[in-house]
Coordinates of C-alpha atoms and ligand atoms in Angstrom, one line a residue:
Chain A
X1 CA 32.7 -20.4 -1.9
X2 CA 31.8 -22.3 -5.1
X3 CA 28.4 -22.1 -7.3
X4 CA 27.1 -23.6 -10.2
X5 CA 26.4 -20.7 -12.7
X6 CA 23.5 -20.2 -14.9
X7 CA 24.2 -17.0 -17.1
X8 CA 20.8 -17.3 -19.3
X9 CA 20.7 -16.6 -23.1
X10 CA 20.8 -12.6 -22.8
X11 CA 24.2 -13.0 -21.1
X12 CA 25.4 -13.9 -24.8
X13 CA 23.5 -10.9 -26.4
X14 CA 21.7 -7.9 -24.9
X15 CA 23.1 -8.5 -21.5
X16 CA 26.8 -9.0 -22.2
X17 CA 27.6 -6.2 -19.6
X18 CA 25.7 -8.0 -16.9
X19 CA 27.8 -11.3 -17.7
X20 CA 30.9 -9.4 -17.7
X21 CA 30.0 -7.4 -14.1
X22 CA 28.9 -10.4 -12.5
X23 CA 32.1 -12.3 -13.5
X24 CA 34.4 -9.4 -12.3
X25 CA 32.4 -8.9 -9.0
X26 CA 32.7 -12.6 -8.3
X27 CA 36.3 -12.8 -8.9
X28 CA 37.0 -9.9 -6.8
X29 CA 35.2 -11.2 -3.9
X30 CA 36.6 -14.9 -4.4
X31 CA 33.3 -16.4 -5.3
X32 CA 33.8 -19.3 -7.8
X33 CA 31.2 -19.5 -10.4
X34 CA 31.6 -22.4 -12.6
X35 CA 29.3 -22.1 -15.5
X36 CA 27.1 -25.0 -16.1
X37 CA 28.5 -26.8 -19.3
X38 CA 26.0 -27.2 -22.1
X39 CA 23.3 -25.1 -20.1
X40 CA 20.0 -24.5 -22.3
X41 CA 17.4 -21.5 -22.5
X42 CA 15.0 -21.6 -19.5
X43 CA 12.0 -20.7 -21.7
X44 CA 11.3 -17.5 -20.5
X45 CA 7.8 -16.0 -21.2
X46 CA 7.3 -17.7 -24.6
X47 CA 7.6 -21.1 -23.0
X48 CA 4.9 -20.3 -20.0
X49 CA 2.5 -18.8 -22.7
X50 CA 2.8 -21.8 -24.8
X51 CA 2.8 -25.0 -22.5
X52 CA 3.2 -25.7 -19.0
X53 CA 5.3 -28.5 -19.1
X54 CA 7.6 -27.1 -21.5
X55 CA 8.0 -24.1 -19.2
X56 CA 8.8 -26.4 -16.3
X57 CA 10.9 -29.0 -18.3
X58 CA 13.2 -26.5 -19.8
X59 CA 14.6 -25.1 -16.4
X60 CA 14.6 -28.7 -14.8
X61 CA 16.9 -29.7 -17.6
X62 CA 19.2 -27.1 -16.2
X63 CA 18.8 -27.9 -12.6
X64 CA 19.4 -31.5 -13.6
X65 CA 22.9 -30.3 -14.9
X66 CA 23.6 -28.5 -11.7
X67 CA 22.6 -31.2 -9.5
X68 CA 25.1 -33.5 -11.2
X69 CA 28.2 -31.0 -10.0
X70 CA 26.7 -31.2 -6.5
X71 CA 26.9 -27.4 -6.3
X72 CA 23.9 -24.7 -5.4
X73 CA 22.8 -22.5 -8.6
X74 CA 23.5 -19.1 -8.9
X75 CA 21.5 -16.9 -11.5
X76 CA 21.8 -13.3 -12.4
X77 CA 18.9 -12.8 -14.9
X78 CA 15.5 -12.3 -13.0
X79 CA 13.6 -14.1 -15.5
X80 CA 15.9 -17.3 -15.6
X81 CA 15.9 -17.0 -11.7
X82 CA 12.1 -16.9 -11.6
X83 CA 11.7 -19.8 -14.1
X84 CA 14.0 -22.0 -11.7
X85 CA 12.4 -21.2 -8.7
X86 CA 8.8 -21.9 -10.3
X87 CA 10.1 -25.1 -11.6
X88 CA 11.5 -26.4 -8.3
X89 CA 8.2 -25.2 -6.8
X90 CA 6.0 -27.3 -8.8
X91 CA 8.2 -30.2 -8.7
X92 CA 8.2 -30.3 -4.9
X93 CA 4.3 -29.5 -4.7
X94 CA 2.9 -31.3 -7.9
X95 CA 3.6 -35.0 -8.2
X96 CA 1.6 -35.2 -11.4
X97 CA 3.8 -32.7 -12.9
X98 CA 6.9 -34.2 -11.3
X99 CA 6.0 -37.6 -13.2
X100 CA 5.2 -35.9 -16.6
X101 CA 8.5 -34.0 -16.5
X102 CA 10.4 -37.1 -15.7
X103 CA 8.8 -38.7 -18.5
X104 CA 9.7 -36.0 -20.9
X105 CA 13.1 -35.9 -19.8
X106 CA 13.7 -39.3 -19.3
X107 CA 15.3 -38.5 -15.5
X108 CA 13.5 -37.6 -12.6
X109 CA 14.1 -34.7 -10.8
X110 CA 13.4 -34.1 -6.9
X111 CA 13.3 -30.2 -7.2
X112 CA 16.1 -30.0 -4.6
X113 CA 18.7 -27.8 -6.1
X114 CA 18.9 -24.5 -4.2
X115 CA 18.8 -21.7 -6.5
X116 CA 20.2 -17.9 -5.4
X117 CA 20.2 -14.8 -7.3
X118 CA 23.7 -13.4 -7.2
X119 CA 23.1 -10.5 -5.0
X120 CA 21.3 -13.0 -2.5
X121 CA 24.7 -14.5 -2.4
X122 CA 26.5 -11.1 -1.8
X123 CA 24.1 -10.3 1.3
X124 CA 23.6 -13.9 3.0
X125 CA 26.8 -15.6 2.1
X126 CA 29.9 -12.7 1.7
X127 CA 27.9 -10.2 4.2
X128 CA 27.7 -6.8 4.8
X129 CA 31.0 -6.3 6.7
X130 CA 33.3 -8.4 4.4
X131 CA 31.7 -6.3 1.3
X132 CA 32.4 -3.1 3.2
X133 CA 36.0 -4.0 3.8
X134 CA 36.3 -4.8 0.1
X135 CA 35.3 -1.7 -1.3
X136 CA 38.2 0.6 -2.4
X137 CA 35.9 3.3 -3.9
X138 CA 32.8 5.0 -2.8
X139 CA 29.5 6.2 -4.6
X140 CA 29.9 9.7 -3.1
X141 CA 26.4 10.1 -2.2
X142 CA 25.0 9.3 -5.7
X143 CA 21.3 9.2 -5.7
X144 CA 20.4 5.7 -6.7
X145 CA 16.8 4.4 -7.3
X146 CA 16.7 0.5 -7.1
X147 CA 14.4 -1.4 -9.1
X148 CA 13.4 -4.6 -8.7
X149 CA 10.9 -5.1 -11.2
X150 CA 8.5 -8.2 -11.1
X151 CA 10.1 -11.6 -11.3
X152 CA 12.5 -11.2 -8.7
X153 CA 9.9 -10.5 -5.8
X154 CA 6.8 -12.1 -7.3
X155 CA 5.3 -14.8 -6.3
X156 CA 6.6 -14.4 -2.8
X157 CA 5.8 -17.9 -1.8
X158 CA 8.1 -19.2 -4.9
X159 CA 11.0 -16.9 -5.2
X160 CA 11.3 -16.0 -1.4
X161 CA 13.7 -13.1 -2.3
X162 CA 12.6 -10.3 -0.4
X163 CA 9.5 -8.4 0.7
X164 CA 7.4 -8.2 -2.5
X165 CA 5.9 -4.6 -2.0
X166 CA 8.8 -3.1 -0.7
X167 CA 12.2 -4.9 -1.3
X168 CA 15.3 -3.4 0.2
X169 CA 18.0 -5.8 -0.5
X170 CA 19.7 -3.8 -3.4
X171 CA 19.2 -0.6 -1.1
X172 CA 21.4 -2.1 1.3
X173 CA 24.1 -2.6 -1.0
X174 CA 23.7 1.0 -2.5
X175 CA 24.1 2.3 1.3
X176 CA 27.1 0.1 1.7
X177 CA 28.5 1.7 -1.3
X178 CA 28.3 5.1 0.1
X179 CA 25.3 5.9 -2.0
X180 CA 22.1 7.6 -1.1
X181 CA 19.1 5.2 -1.9
X182 CA 16.3 6.9 -3.0
X183 CA 12.7 6.2 -1.3
X184 CA 10.3 5.9 -4.1
X185 CA 7.1 3.8 -5.0
X186 CA 8.0 2.1 -8.2
X187 CA 10.6 -0.5 -7.0
X188 CA 8.2 -3.3 -8.1
X189 CA 6.4 -2.0 -11.0
X190 CA 6.2 -3.7 -14.3
X191 CA 8.6 -2.5 -17.2
X192 CA 6.7 -4.3 -19.8
X193 CA 9.4 -7.3 -19.5
X194 CA 9.2 -9.7 -22.4
X195 CA 7.1 -7.4 -24.6
X196 CA 10.4 -5.7 -25.6
X197 CA 9.9 -6.6 -29.4
X198 CA 6.2 -7.6 -29.6
X199 CA 4.7 -4.9 -27.9
X200 CA 6.9 -2.1 -27.6
X201 CA 4.0 0.2 -27.2
X202 CA 3.3 -1.4 -23.6
X203 CA 7.2 -1.1 -22.6
X204 CA 7.2 2.5 -23.7
X205 CA 4.1 3.2 -21.5
X206 CA 5.2 1.3 -18.7
X207 CA 9.0 2.3 -18.8
X208 CA 8.0 5.8 -18.9
X209 CA 6.1 5.8 -15.9
X210 CA 8.9 4.2 -14.0
X211 CA 11.7 6.4 -15.2
X212 CA 9.2 9.6 -14.7
X213 CA 8.9 8.5 -11.1
X214 CA 12.5 7.9 -10.5
X215 CA 13.4 11.3 -11.9
X216 CA 10.8 12.8 -9.6
X217 CA 12.0 11.2 -6.7
X218 CA 15.5 13.0 -7.6
X219 CA 17.3 9.7 -8.8
X220 CA 20.7 10.7 -10.7
X221 CA 20.6 6.6 -11.6
X222 CA 18.7 3.4 -11.4
X223 CA 20.3 0.0 -10.5
X224 CA 18.5 -2.9 -11.7
X225 CA 19.2 -6.7 -11.3
X226 CA 17.6 -7.9 -14.6
X227 CA 18.6 -7.8 -18.2
X228 CA 15.1 -7.4 -19.5
X229 CA 14.3 -4.3 -17.2
X230 CA 17.9 -3.0 -18.1
X231 CA 17.3 -3.2 -21.9
X232 CA 13.7 -1.7 -21.6
X233 CA 14.4 1.1 -19.1
X234 CA 17.8 2.2 -20.8
X235 CA 17.5 1.4 -24.9
X236 CA 13.6 2.8 -24.9
X237 CA 14.5 6.3 -23.3
X238 CA 15.0 7.3 -27.1
X239 CA 11.6 5.9 -28.1
X240 CA 10.1 7.5 -24.9
X241 CA 11.7 10.8 -26.1
X242 CA 10.1 10.4 -29.6
X243 CA 6.7 9.4 -28.5
X244 CA 6.1 10.9 -25.1
X245 CA 8.5 13.9 -25.5
X246 CA 10.2 13.1 -22.2
X247 CA 14.0 13.2 -22.1
X248 CA 15.3 11.5 -19.3
X249 CA 19.1 10.9 -20.0
X250 CA 18.9 8.6 -17.0
X251 CA 21.7 5.9 -16.5
X252 CA 20.1 2.7 -16.0
X253 CA 22.8 0.1 -14.7
X254 CA 23.3 -3.2 -13.2
X255 CA 23.7 -3.1 -9.5
X256 CA 26.9 -5.3 -10.1
X257 CA 28.5 -2.5 -12.4
X258 CA 28.3 -0.1 -9.4
X259 CA 29.7 -2.8 -7.1
X260 CA 32.3 -3.3 -9.6
X261 CA 33.2 0.4 -9.8
X262 CA 33.4 0.2 -5.9
X263 CA 35.8 -2.8 -5.9
X264 CA 38.1 -0.7 -8.2
X265 CA 37.4 -2.7 -11.3
X266 CA 37.6 -0.3 -14.7
X267 CA 34.4 0.5 -16.4
X268 CA 35.4 -1.2 -19.8
X269 CA 35.9 -4.7 -17.8
X270 CA 32.3 -4.1 -16.4
X271 CA 30.7 -3.6 -19.9
X272 CA 29.7 -0.3 -18.9
X273 CA 30.5 1.1 -22.6
X274 CA 27.5 -1.0 -23.6
X275 CA 25.0 1.1 -21.7
X276 CA 22.9 3.2 -24.2
X277 CA 22.3 6.2 -22.0
X278 CA 26.0 7.0 -20.9
X279 CA 26.9 6.1 -17.2
X280 CA 30.0 8.4 -17.6
X281 CA 28.6 10.7 -14.8
X282 CA 28.6 8.1 -12.2
X283 CA 32.3 6.7 -13.5
X284 CA 33.6 10.2 -12.9
X285 CA 32.2 10.5 -9.5
X286 CA 33.5 7.3 -8.5
X287 CA 36.8 8.1 -10.2
X288 CA 37.9 4.5 -11.2
X289 CA 40.9 4.6 -13.8
X290 CA 39.8 3.2 -17.1
Chain B
X1 CA -16.3 -3.3 -19.4
X2 CA -19.8 -4.5 -20.4
X3 CA -20.3 -8.3 -20.7
X4 CA -22.6 -9.5 -23.1
X5 CA -24.1 -12.7 -22.7
X6 CA -26.1 -14.3 -25.5
X7 CA -28.7 -16.8 -25.2
X8 CA -27.4 -19.5 -27.7
X9 CA -25.7 -22.4 -26.1
X10 CA -21.9 -21.7 -25.8
X11 CA -19.5 -24.0 -27.4
X12 CA -17.5 -25.9 -24.6
X13 CA -17.3 -25.0 -21.0
X14 CA -14.4 -22.4 -21.2
X15 CA -14.2 -22.2 -17.1
X16 CA -13.9 -25.8 -16.6
X17 CA -11.1 -26.0 -19.4
X18 CA -8.9 -23.0 -17.8
X19 CA -9.4 -24.8 -14.4
X20 CA -8.1 -27.8 -15.5
X21 CA -4.9 -26.3 -17.1
X22 CA -4.4 -23.9 -14.7
X23 CA -5.5 -25.9 -11.5
X24 CA -7.0 -22.4 -10.1
X25 CA -10.5 -22.2 -8.9
X26 CA -11.7 -19.4 -10.6
X27 CA -15.3 -19.6 -9.0
X28 CA -13.8 -18.5 -5.6
X29 CA -13.3 -14.8 -7.3
X30 CA -15.0 -12.1 -4.9
X31 CA -14.8 -9.7 -7.5
X32 CA -12.9 -7.3 -5.1
X33 CA -10.9 -6.0 -8.1
X34 CA -7.8 -5.6 -6.2
X35 CA -6.1 -7.2 -9.3
X36 CA -7.5 -4.8 -11.8
X37 CA -6.4 -2.1 -9.5
X38 CA -2.9 -3.0 -9.3
X39 CA -2.7 -4.4 -13.0
X40 CA 0.1 -2.2 -14.9
X41 CA -1.9 -2.5 -18.1
X42 CA -5.4 -1.7 -16.8
X43 CA -4.9 2.0 -17.9
X44 CA -4.2 0.7 -21.5
X45 CA -7.2 -1.6 -22.4
X46 CA -11.0 -1.5 -21.4
X47 CA -11.0 -5.1 -20.1
X48 CA -9.3 -5.7 -16.6
X49 CA -8.3 -9.0 -15.1
X50 CA -11.3 -9.1 -12.8
X51 CA -13.6 -8.7 -15.8
X52 CA -11.8 -11.8 -17.2
X53 CA -12.6 -13.7 -14.2
X54 CA -16.1 -12.5 -14.1
X55 CA -16.8 -13.3 -17.9
X56 CA -15.9 -16.7 -17.3
X57 CA -18.0 -17.2 -14.3
X58 CA -20.7 -15.9 -16.5
X59 CA -19.9 -18.2 -19.1
X60 CA -19.5 -16.0 -22.2
X61 CA -17.4 -18.7 -23.8
X62 CA -15.1 -18.3 -26.6
X63 CA -15.8 -14.6 -27.2
X64 CA -13.5 -14.1 -24.1
X65 CA -10.4 -14.3 -26.9
X66 CA -11.5 -11.0 -28.2
X67 CA -10.2 -9.4 -24.9
X68 CA -6.8 -7.7 -25.9
X69 CA -5.9 -8.0 -22.0
X70 CA -5.4 -11.7 -22.6
X71 CA -2.2 -10.7 -24.9
X72 CA -1.3 -7.5 -23.3
X73 CA -0.7 -9.3 -19.9
X74 CA 3.1 -9.0 -19.1
X75 CA 2.7 -12.1 -16.3
X76 CA 4.1 -9.3 -13.7
X77 CA 1.9 -11.4 -11.2
X78 CA 1.0 -8.0 -9.1
X79 CA -2.5 -9.5 -9.3
X80 CA -1.6 -12.8 -7.8
X81 CA 0.4 -11.2 -5.1
X82 CA -2.6 -8.9 -3.9
X83 CA -5.4 -11.4 -4.6
X84 CA -7.3 -12.2 -1.2
X85 CA -8.6 -15.4 -2.6
X86 CA -4.9 -16.6 -3.8
X87 CA -5.9 -16.6 -7.3
X88 CA -3.0 -16.9 -9.5
X89 CA -4.3 -14.9 -12.5
X90 CA -1.1 -14.9 -14.3
X91 CA -1.5 -18.8 -14.6
X92 CA -5.1 -17.9 -15.8
X93 CA -3.9 -16.0 -18.4
X94 CA -1.4 -18.4 -19.6
X95 CA -4.2 -21.1 -19.8
X96 CA -6.4 -18.8 -21.9
X97 CA -3.3 -17.8 -24.2
X98 CA -2.9 -21.7 -24.6
X99 CA -6.7 -22.1 -25.3
X100 CA -6.8 -19.1 -27.6
X101 CA -3.9 -20.4 -29.9
X102 CA -5.7 -23.9 -29.7
X103 CA -9.0 -22.6 -30.7
X104 CA -7.6 -20.2 -33.4
X105 CA -8.5 -17.0 -31.4
X106 CA -8.3 -13.8 -33.2
X107 CA -4.9 -12.4 -34.0
X108 CA -4.1 -9.3 -31.8
X109 CA -1.9 -6.3 -31.9
X110 CA 1.9 -7.4 -31.9
X111 CA 1.1 -11.0 -32.9
X112 CA 2.5 -12.5 -29.5
X113 CA 2.1 -15.8 -30.4
X114 CA 4.3 -15.4 -33.3
X115 CA 7.0 -13.8 -31.4
X116 CA 6.5 -17.0 -29.1
X117 CA 6.9 -19.3 -31.8
X118 CA 10.1 -17.6 -33.3
X119 CA 11.5 -17.5 -30.1
X120 CA 10.8 -21.2 -29.2
X121 CA 12.0 -22.3 -32.7
X122 CA 15.6 -20.9 -32.1
X123 CA 15.7 -22.7 -28.7
X124 CA 14.4 -26.1 -30.5
X125 CA 17.5 -25.6 -33.0
X126 CA 20.2 -24.2 -30.7
X127 CA 19.0 -25.2 -27.2
X128 CA 19.6 -21.5 -26.5
X129 CA 17.9 -18.3 -27.8
X130 CA 19.3 -16.6 -31.1
X131 CA 18.2 -13.1 -31.5
X132 CA 18.7 -12.3 -35.1
X133 CA 16.9 -15.7 -36.1
X134 CA 14.1 -14.9 -33.8
X135 CA 13.8 -11.6 -34.8
X136 CA 14.0 -12.1 -38.5
X137 CA 11.3 -14.9 -38.3
X138 CA 9.1 -12.5 -36.1
X139 CA 9.4 -9.3 -38.0
X140 CA 9.0 -11.1 -41.3
X141 CA 6.0 -12.7 -40.2
X142 CA 4.5 -9.7 -38.4
X143 CA 5.4 -7.3 -41.3
X144 CA 7.0 -5.0 -38.7
X145 CA 10.4 -4.8 -40.4
X146 CA 11.2 -1.3 -40.4
X147 CA 10.7 -1.5 -36.4
X148 CA 13.7 -0.7 -34.5
X149 CA 16.2 -0.9 -37.3
X150 CA 17.7 2.1 -35.9
X151 CA 18.8 0.5 -33.1
X152 CA 20.7 -2.6 -34.7
X153 CA 23.8 -0.7 -35.7
X154 CA 24.3 0.5 -32.3
X155 CA 23.5 -3.0 -30.7
X156 CA 25.9 -4.8 -32.8
X157 CA 28.6 -2.2 -32.2
X158 CA 27.9 -2.7 -28.5
X159 CA 27.9 -6.3 -28.9
X160 CA 24.4 -6.4 -27.4
X161 CA 23.3 -8.8 -30.3
X162 CA 25.0 -11.7 -31.3
X163 CA 25.7 -12.4 -35.2
X164 CA 25.9 -16.2 -34.8
X165 CA 24.0 -18.5 -32.7
X166 CA 25.7 -20.1 -29.9
X167 CA 26.6 -23.7 -30.3
X168 CA 27.6 -24.5 -26.6
X169 CA 24.3 -26.0 -25.7
X170 CA 24.2 -29.6 -24.7
X171 CA 20.7 -30.5 -26.6
X172 CA 20.4 -34.0 -24.8
X173 CA 17.4 -32.7 -23.0
X174 CA 15.8 -30.0 -25.2
X175 CA 15.6 -32.9 -28.0
X176 CA 13.5 -34.7 -25.8
X177 CA 11.6 -31.8 -24.6
X178 CA 10.7 -30.5 -28.0
X179 CA 9.8 -34.1 -29.3
X180 CA 6.5 -33.8 -27.3
X181 CA 3.3 -32.1 -28.7
X182 CA 3.1 -28.5 -27.5
X183 CA 0.2 -26.7 -26.3
X184 CA -2.3 -29.5 -24.9
X185 CA -0.7 -29.7 -21.2
X186 CA -2.7 -30.5 -18.3
X187 CA -1.5 -30.0 -14.7
Ligands
SF4_1 S1 -8.1 -9.7 -6.7 FE1 -8.8 -12.1 -6.6 S2 -10.8 -12.1 -5.6 FE2 -10.2 -10.0 -6.1 S3 -11.5 -9.5 -7.9 FE3 -9.2 -10.3 -8.7 S4 -9.2 -12.3 -8.7 FE4 -11.1 -11.8 -7.8
SF4_2 S1 0.1 -10.5 -14.3 FE1 -1.2 -9.7 -16.0 S2 -3.0 -9.3 -15.2 FE2 -2.0 -9.6 -13.6 S3 -1.5 -7.4 -13.1 FE3 0.1 -8.2 -14.2 S4 -0.2 -7.6 -16.3 FE4 -2.1 -7.6 -14.9

């Protein structure tokens, strides 16, 4: 199983732990992720705020690089994933845009590179049975709130990831790992996303409501699949404490970190020391040797 | 929200500009307010997504750029997911932001346009984002230097922030992309 892998900029900074855990899990499951040589930024929110052609041309540049490898693309960052899918959709449905993008890049792109989120590959390509066989450790009933956020599930016709109001793909993985999935209503609420720096006040409000609901639903930790969600929900807990007086101390980890633990990979290799709220209780529960 | 419509002739035809930029038929909105009810920032502002549409339908003109919602919208797409008329409000908001910058609309809390500019400048320079460069440019410009300084040592220690930019990007395409003039795109 070989894929062309697009890590995205956060893999080199705020989400090194995501990058590390995706790589480790891929190796353990024999998924060959070949990083796109010379990949560039997808433009994220600042690009679509600024200029539509810019916001499509940036992902298309990377889709073109992937196309030359002949492999389908795997992404983990939900924002990059969303921008790649939007770009494919626009190229496929809007001939004017396709023409303008071709003129901008000096190369025509047909919108045909298949884009998968890493956890889609796990469920759809590896499959539940093989995954279960590969696990050497269990989550021992750990109560996990799976949090999907916005960009994986919306817009549905573009990402085609899962049900946009009640996705369950991560919940399936949690159950498979022996965890207890929490049935809670904030799976697809917004954490404030790209406002991490510019409108921290909005992030604090929205993340507080998500963390509050996770806690009220009995979660012992949250599992995420997006670097922006991770940093907002994890790092902002101290601000929420200062501003709102709420003290959650709720670990927010990547789903790939949980998978890694269950595959017997050391927490260090999964970058779990990089979490702000310590995930130690989870590590101790699973008992993976450092 | 109260919408004030003045009798003076409004400059330009905003609704047409937004429709041209976004490709979305704003006039088809039913004012059912499903978008506003699901919008995560509705509780933080007095202007709701359906008000923005209504204001455009009533042709309030450039006064719309005073609405803080335009720069508070997190592009979460909940509105679009639930709209019975399939109005992609997130794209409408993108178009309004592009027009607001073009028309020099009022500066609002957080100065999101400056953040966007700082972010995109590093992408233009390196092909990838460079957090420290971006944060420095944004914070100097928005005079919020002290915000989050408590987090930098921790982030550096955890390797959550890269000291030097990445030089691995192939700028073949980005050079062409940033060679265009930004912000006047049609679709
Ligand atoms: S949900 Fe759609 S139709 Fe209803 S008010 Fe919002 S934009 Fe208009
Ligand atoms: S995309 Fe913007 S306007 Fe629509 S629900 Fe989300 S925050 Fe509100």
